Short mmCIF file of C-alpha atoms in Angstrom, two decimals:
data_model
loop_
_atom_site.label_atom_id
_atom_site.label_comp_id
_atom_site.label_asym_id
_atom_site.label_seq_id
_atom_site.Cartn_x
_atom_site.Cartn_y
_atom_site.Cartn_z
CA UNK A 1 0.00 0.00 0.00
CA UNK A 2 1.14 3.61 -0.42
CA UNK A 3 3.12 5.04 2.50
CA UNK A 4 3.50 8.62 3.67
CA UNK A 5 6.88 10.08 2.77
CA UNK A 6 6.54 13.63 4.09
CA UNK A 7 4.40 15.10 6.86
CA UNK A 8 3.63 18.82 7.11
CA UNK A 9 2.64 20.55 10.33
CA UNK A 10 2.46 24.10 11.62
CA UNK A 11 4.78 25.16 14.44
CA UNK A 12 5.77 28.66 15.59
CA UNK A 13 3.85 30.23 12.71
CA UNK A 14 5.93 28.29 10.18
CA UNK A 15 5.42 25.10 8.23
CA UNK A 16 7.62 22.21 9.36
CA UNK A 17 8.39 19.29 7.05
CA UNK A 18 9.27 15.89 8.48
CA UNK A 19 10.30 12.77 6.59
CA UNK A 20 8.16 9.86 7.77
CA UNK A 21 10.16 6.79 8.92
CA UNK A 22 7.92 4.39 7.03
CA UNK A 23 8.45 6.26 3.76
CA UNK A 24 12.21 6.54 4.29
CA UNK A 25 12.48 2.82 5.04
CA UNK A 26 10.53 1.99 1.88
CA UNK A 27 13.16 3.83 -0.19
CA UNK A 28 16.12 2.48 1.77
CA UNK A 29 15.06 -1.09 1.04
CA UNK A 30 16.03 -0.54 -2.59
CA UNK A 31 19.64 0.26 -1.71
CA UNK A 32 21.64 1.77 -4.57
CA UNK A 33 19.02 1.12 -7.24
CA UNK A 34 18.47 4.02 -9.64
CA UNK A 35 15.23 5.92 -9.12
CA UNK A 36 12.85 7.83 -11.39
CA UNK A 37 10.24 10.00 -9.66
CA UNK A 38 6.84 10.99 -11.03
CA UNK A 39 5.13 13.62 -8.86
CA UNK A 40 1.46 14.50 -9.34
CA UNK A 41 0.44 18.00 -8.23
CA UNK A 42 -2.60 20.22 -8.66
CA UNK A 43 -5.55 21.87 -7.00
CA UNK A 44 -7.37 19.83 -4.40
CA UNK A 45 -10.54 17.98 -5.39
CA UNK A 46 -9.39 17.53 -9.00
CA UNK A 47 -8.80 13.76 -8.90
CA UNK A 48 -5.00 13.55 -8.52
CA UNK A 49 -5.05 10.48 -6.31
CA UNK A 50 -7.61 8.73 -8.53
CA UNK A 51 -5.40 9.44 -11.56
CA UNK A 52 -2.45 7.82 -9.81
CA UNK A 53 -4.56 4.80 -8.88
CA UNK A 54 -5.45 4.38 -12.56
CA UNK A 55 -1.85 4.82 -13.74
CA UNK A 56 -0.70 2.16 -11.29
CA UNK A 57 -3.66 -0.11 -12.16
CA UNK A 58 -4.63 -0.20 -8.48
CA UNK A 59 -8.31 0.32 -9.35
CA UNK A 60 -8.35 -2.25 -12.12
CA UNK A 61 -6.71 -4.93 -9.97
CA UNK A 62 -8.53 -4.14 -6.72
CA UNK A 63 -5.27 -3.36 -4.88
CA UNK A 64 -4.63 -0.88 -2.01
CA UNK A 65 -4.95 2.65 -3.34
CA UNK A 66 -3.98 6.24 -2.71
CA UNK A 67 -6.81 7.68 -0.61
CA UNK A 68 -9.60 9.51 -2.43
CA UNK A 69 -12.60 11.41 -1.03
CA UNK A 70 -15.24 13.98 -1.97
CA UNK A 71 -15.22 16.46 0.90
CA UNK A 72 -14.07 20.09 1.16
CA UNK A 73 -10.87 18.91 2.85
CA UNK A 74 -7.81 17.60 1.03
CA UNK A 75 -7.67 13.85 1.65
CA UNK A 76 -3.94 13.70 0.86
CA UNK A 77 -1.67 15.31 3.46
CA UNK A 78 1.97 16.02 2.66
CA UNK A 79 3.55 13.57 0.19
CA UNK A 80 2.63 9.91 -0.24
CA UNK A 81 4.80 7.35 -2.02
CA UNK A 82 4.24 4.26 -4.08
CA UNK A 83 7.27 2.47 -5.58
CA UNK A 84 7.25 0.03 -8.50
CA UNK A 85 10.01 -2.08 -10.07
CA UNK A 86 10.27 -4.54 -12.93
CA UNK A 87 10.43 -7.98 -11.25
CA UNK A 88 12.11 -9.46 -14.34
CA UNK A 89 14.97 -6.93 -14.42
CA UNK A 90 16.99 -6.41 -11.27
CA UNK A 91 18.83 -3.50 -12.89
CA UNK A 92 15.67 -1.56 -13.73
CA UNK A 93 15.16 1.72 -11.87
CA UNK A 94 12.69 2.14 -9.06
CA UNK A 95 9.70 4.04 -10.42
CA UNK A 96 8.46 6.14 -7.51
CA UNK A 97 5.10 7.89 -7.73
CA UNK A 98 4.50 10.83 -5.38
CA UNK A 99 0.96 11.94 -4.57
CA UNK A 100 1.16 15.58 -3.44
CA UNK A 101 -1.34 17.28 -1.17
CA UNK A 102 -3.82 19.31 -3.21
CA UNK A 103 -3.32 23.06 -3.40
CA UNK A 104 -5.91 25.56 -2.19
CA UNK A 105 -7.54 23.38 0.48
CA UNK A 106 -9.28 24.85 3.52
CA UNK A 107 -6.42 23.73 5.80
CA UNK A 108 -3.48 25.05 3.78
CA UNK A 109 -2.16 28.40 2.57
CA UNK A 110 -0.23 29.63 -0.43
CA UNK A 111 3.14 29.45 1.30
CA UNK A 112 2.67 25.77 2.07
CA UNK A 113 1.34 25.09 -1.43
CA UNK A 114 4.31 26.82 -3.07
CA UNK A 115 6.81 24.98 -0.88
CA UNK A 116 5.26 21.60 -1.67
CA UNK A 117 5.22 22.38 -5.39
CA UNK A 118 8.87 23.45 -5.25
CA UNK A 119 9.84 20.26 -3.43
CA UNK A 120 8.05 18.11 -6.00
CA UNK A 121 9.81 19.99 -8.83
CA UNK A 122 13.18 19.36 -7.19
CA UNK A 123 12.53 15.65 -6.53
CA UNK A 124 10.84 14.56 -9.73
CA UNK A 125 11.93 13.37 -13.15
CA UNK A 126 8.44 14.12 -14.46
CA UNK A 127 6.05 16.55 -12.79
CA UNK A 128 2.39 15.94 -13.63
CA UNK A 129 0.19 19.01 -13.17
CA UNK A 130 -3.43 17.92 -12.92
CA UNK A 131 -6.24 20.47 -13.49
CA UNK A 132 -9.85 20.40 -14.65
CA UNK A 133 -11.24 21.92 -17.83
CA UNK A 134 -9.53 24.36 -20.16
CA UNK A 135 -6.34 26.38 -19.64
CA UNK A 136 -8.29 29.48 -18.65
CA UNK A 137 -7.28 32.61 -16.80
CA UNK A 138 -8.95 31.18 -13.70
CA UNK A 139 -6.60 28.18 -13.79
CA UNK A 140 -3.49 30.35 -14.14
CA UNK A 141 -4.67 32.71 -11.40
CA UNK A 142 -5.39 29.81 -9.02
CA UNK A 143 -1.80 28.61 -9.53
CA UNK A 144 -0.32 32.11 -9.24
CA UNK A 145 1.77 31.80 -6.06
CA UNK A 146 2.11 28.03 -6.19
CA UNK A 147 4.03 28.08 -9.47
CA UNK A 148 6.42 30.91 -8.61
CA UNK A 149 9.08 28.43 -7.59
CA UNK A 150 11.56 28.87 -10.44
CA UNK A 151 12.85 32.13 -8.97
CA UNK A 152 13.84 30.33 -5.76
CA UNK A 153 15.60 27.28 -7.20
CA UNK A 154 17.13 28.57 -10.41
CA UNK A 155 20.73 27.44 -10.64
CA UNK A 156 22.95 27.99 -13.65
CA UNK A 157 24.24 24.76 -15.17
CA UNK A 158 21.45 22.65 -13.66
CA UNK A 159 19.05 22.88 -16.59
CA UNK A 160 19.55 19.22 -17.56
CA UNK A 161 18.35 18.03 -14.17
CA UNK A 162 15.01 19.81 -14.35
CA UNK A 163 11.92 17.61 -14.63
CA UNK A 164 9.67 17.37 -17.66
CA UNK A 165 6.19 18.86 -17.29
CA UNK A 166 3.12 16.83 -18.22
CA UNK A 167 -0.06 18.89 -17.89
CA UNK A 168 -3.16 16.69 -17.61
CA UNK A 169 -6.46 18.41 -18.42
CA UNK A 170 -9.32 16.50 -16.84
CA UNK A 171 -12.95 16.75 -18.02
CA UNK A 172 -11.80 18.49 -21.19
CA UNK A 173 -14.55 18.36 -23.82
CA UNK A 174 -13.63 21.08 -26.34
CA UNK A 175 -12.36 20.35 -29.84
CA UNK A 176 -8.82 21.64 -30.19
CA UNK A 177 -8.52 24.16 -33.04
CA UNK A 178 -6.30 27.19 -33.57
CA UNK A 179 -7.41 30.72 -34.40
CA UNK A 180 -7.74 29.82 -38.08
CA UNK A 181 -9.93 26.82 -37.32
CA UNK A 182 -7.24 24.22 -38.02
CA UNK A 183 -6.89 21.16 -35.76
CA UNK A 184 -4.15 21.40 -33.15
CA UNK A 185 -2.53 18.94 -30.77
CA UNK A 186 -2.77 19.12 -26.99
CA UNK A 187 0.93 20.09 -26.87
CA UNK A 188 0.29 22.97 -29.27
CA UNK A 189 -2.68 24.05 -27.16
CA UNK A 190 -0.46 24.17 -24.07
CA UNK A 191 2.22 26.22 -25.81
CA UNK A 192 -0.40 28.63 -27.15
CA UNK A 193 -1.87 29.11 -23.66
CA UNK A 194 1.55 29.63 -22.06
CA UNK A 195 2.62 32.24 -24.62
CA UNK A 196 -0.73 34.06 -24.69
CA UNK A 197 -1.17 37.51 -23.18
CA UNK A 198 -3.38 37.51 -20.04
CA UNK A 199 -6.95 38.55 -20.71
CA UNK A 200 -7.03 40.58 -17.49
CA UNK A 201 -4.59 43.17 -18.83
CA UNK A 202 -2.25 44.92 -16.42
CA UNK A 203 -4.28 44.56 -13.23
CA UNK A 204 -3.19 42.33 -10.34
CA UNK A 205 -4.93 39.22 -11.68
CA UNK A 206 -3.49 39.73 -15.14
CA UNK A 207 0.01 40.18 -13.72
CA UNK A 208 -0.34 37.05 -11.58
CA UNK A 209 -1.41 34.96 -14.57
CA UNK A 210 1.51 36.35 -16.59
CA UNK A 211 3.98 35.40 -13.87
CA UNK A 212 2.66 31.82 -13.77
CA UNK A 213 3.17 31.50 -17.51
CA UNK A 214 6.69 32.92 -17.31
CA UNK A 215 7.63 30.66 -14.41
CA UNK A 216 6.46 27.52 -16.22
CA UNK A 217 8.18 28.53 -19.47
CA UNK A 218 11.46 29.37 -17.73
CA UNK A 219 11.69 26.32 -15.52
CA UNK A 220 10.37 23.46 -17.69
CA UNK A 221 12.38 22.88 -20.86
CA UNK A 222 10.26 19.89 -21.86
CA UNK A 223 6.48 20.40 -21.77
CA UNK A 224 3.65 18.13 -22.85
CA UNK A 225 -0.11 18.16 -22.46
CA UNK A 226 -2.79 15.48 -22.58
CA UNK A 227 -6.58 15.59 -22.27
#
């Protein structure tokens, strides 16, 4: 079953992050095996944990799953880990999936959300950003402070170690076409949205959406989208 890797608690008006012994032991059991990390992040109540359960075929096989719920509280707290290896290849890397606490929950704040997002970006080989619907101004505004992590962890010469970004658009029902009415791919749709000028203009919301776009473009060299 998945185990908790990181616990977050408030102490002295600051967020404290503690590695959970059970999660650490789960990683230590693999010794010097190479590891590839896939972290799934996004707003709470958007189905991140359910997506992971599907990717790992936990639902299909009736196996223990990442916790899911339908309340106003985030059912994932901190970071949870599930590791998978190829039993037929002892030299294969450990594929570690991280389920990140949803952003914007009633029990969190933007500082905690941004710190968790930054940590996932630092740990992962692929960062999956899970949102619902289209890439609208509301989506970019909701991620405004959460995605301003590039300015804190930018290091020259470390570009090759940055994760790839996979943006998953859930409940997406629109037909993808460009301004001329020609069909476009999900990747092209993502690039168009990231390079677009904010609809809100120069007000605070427009500036926040612009900063999210710039942060994602600057930090992620490899970007893909799926619906």
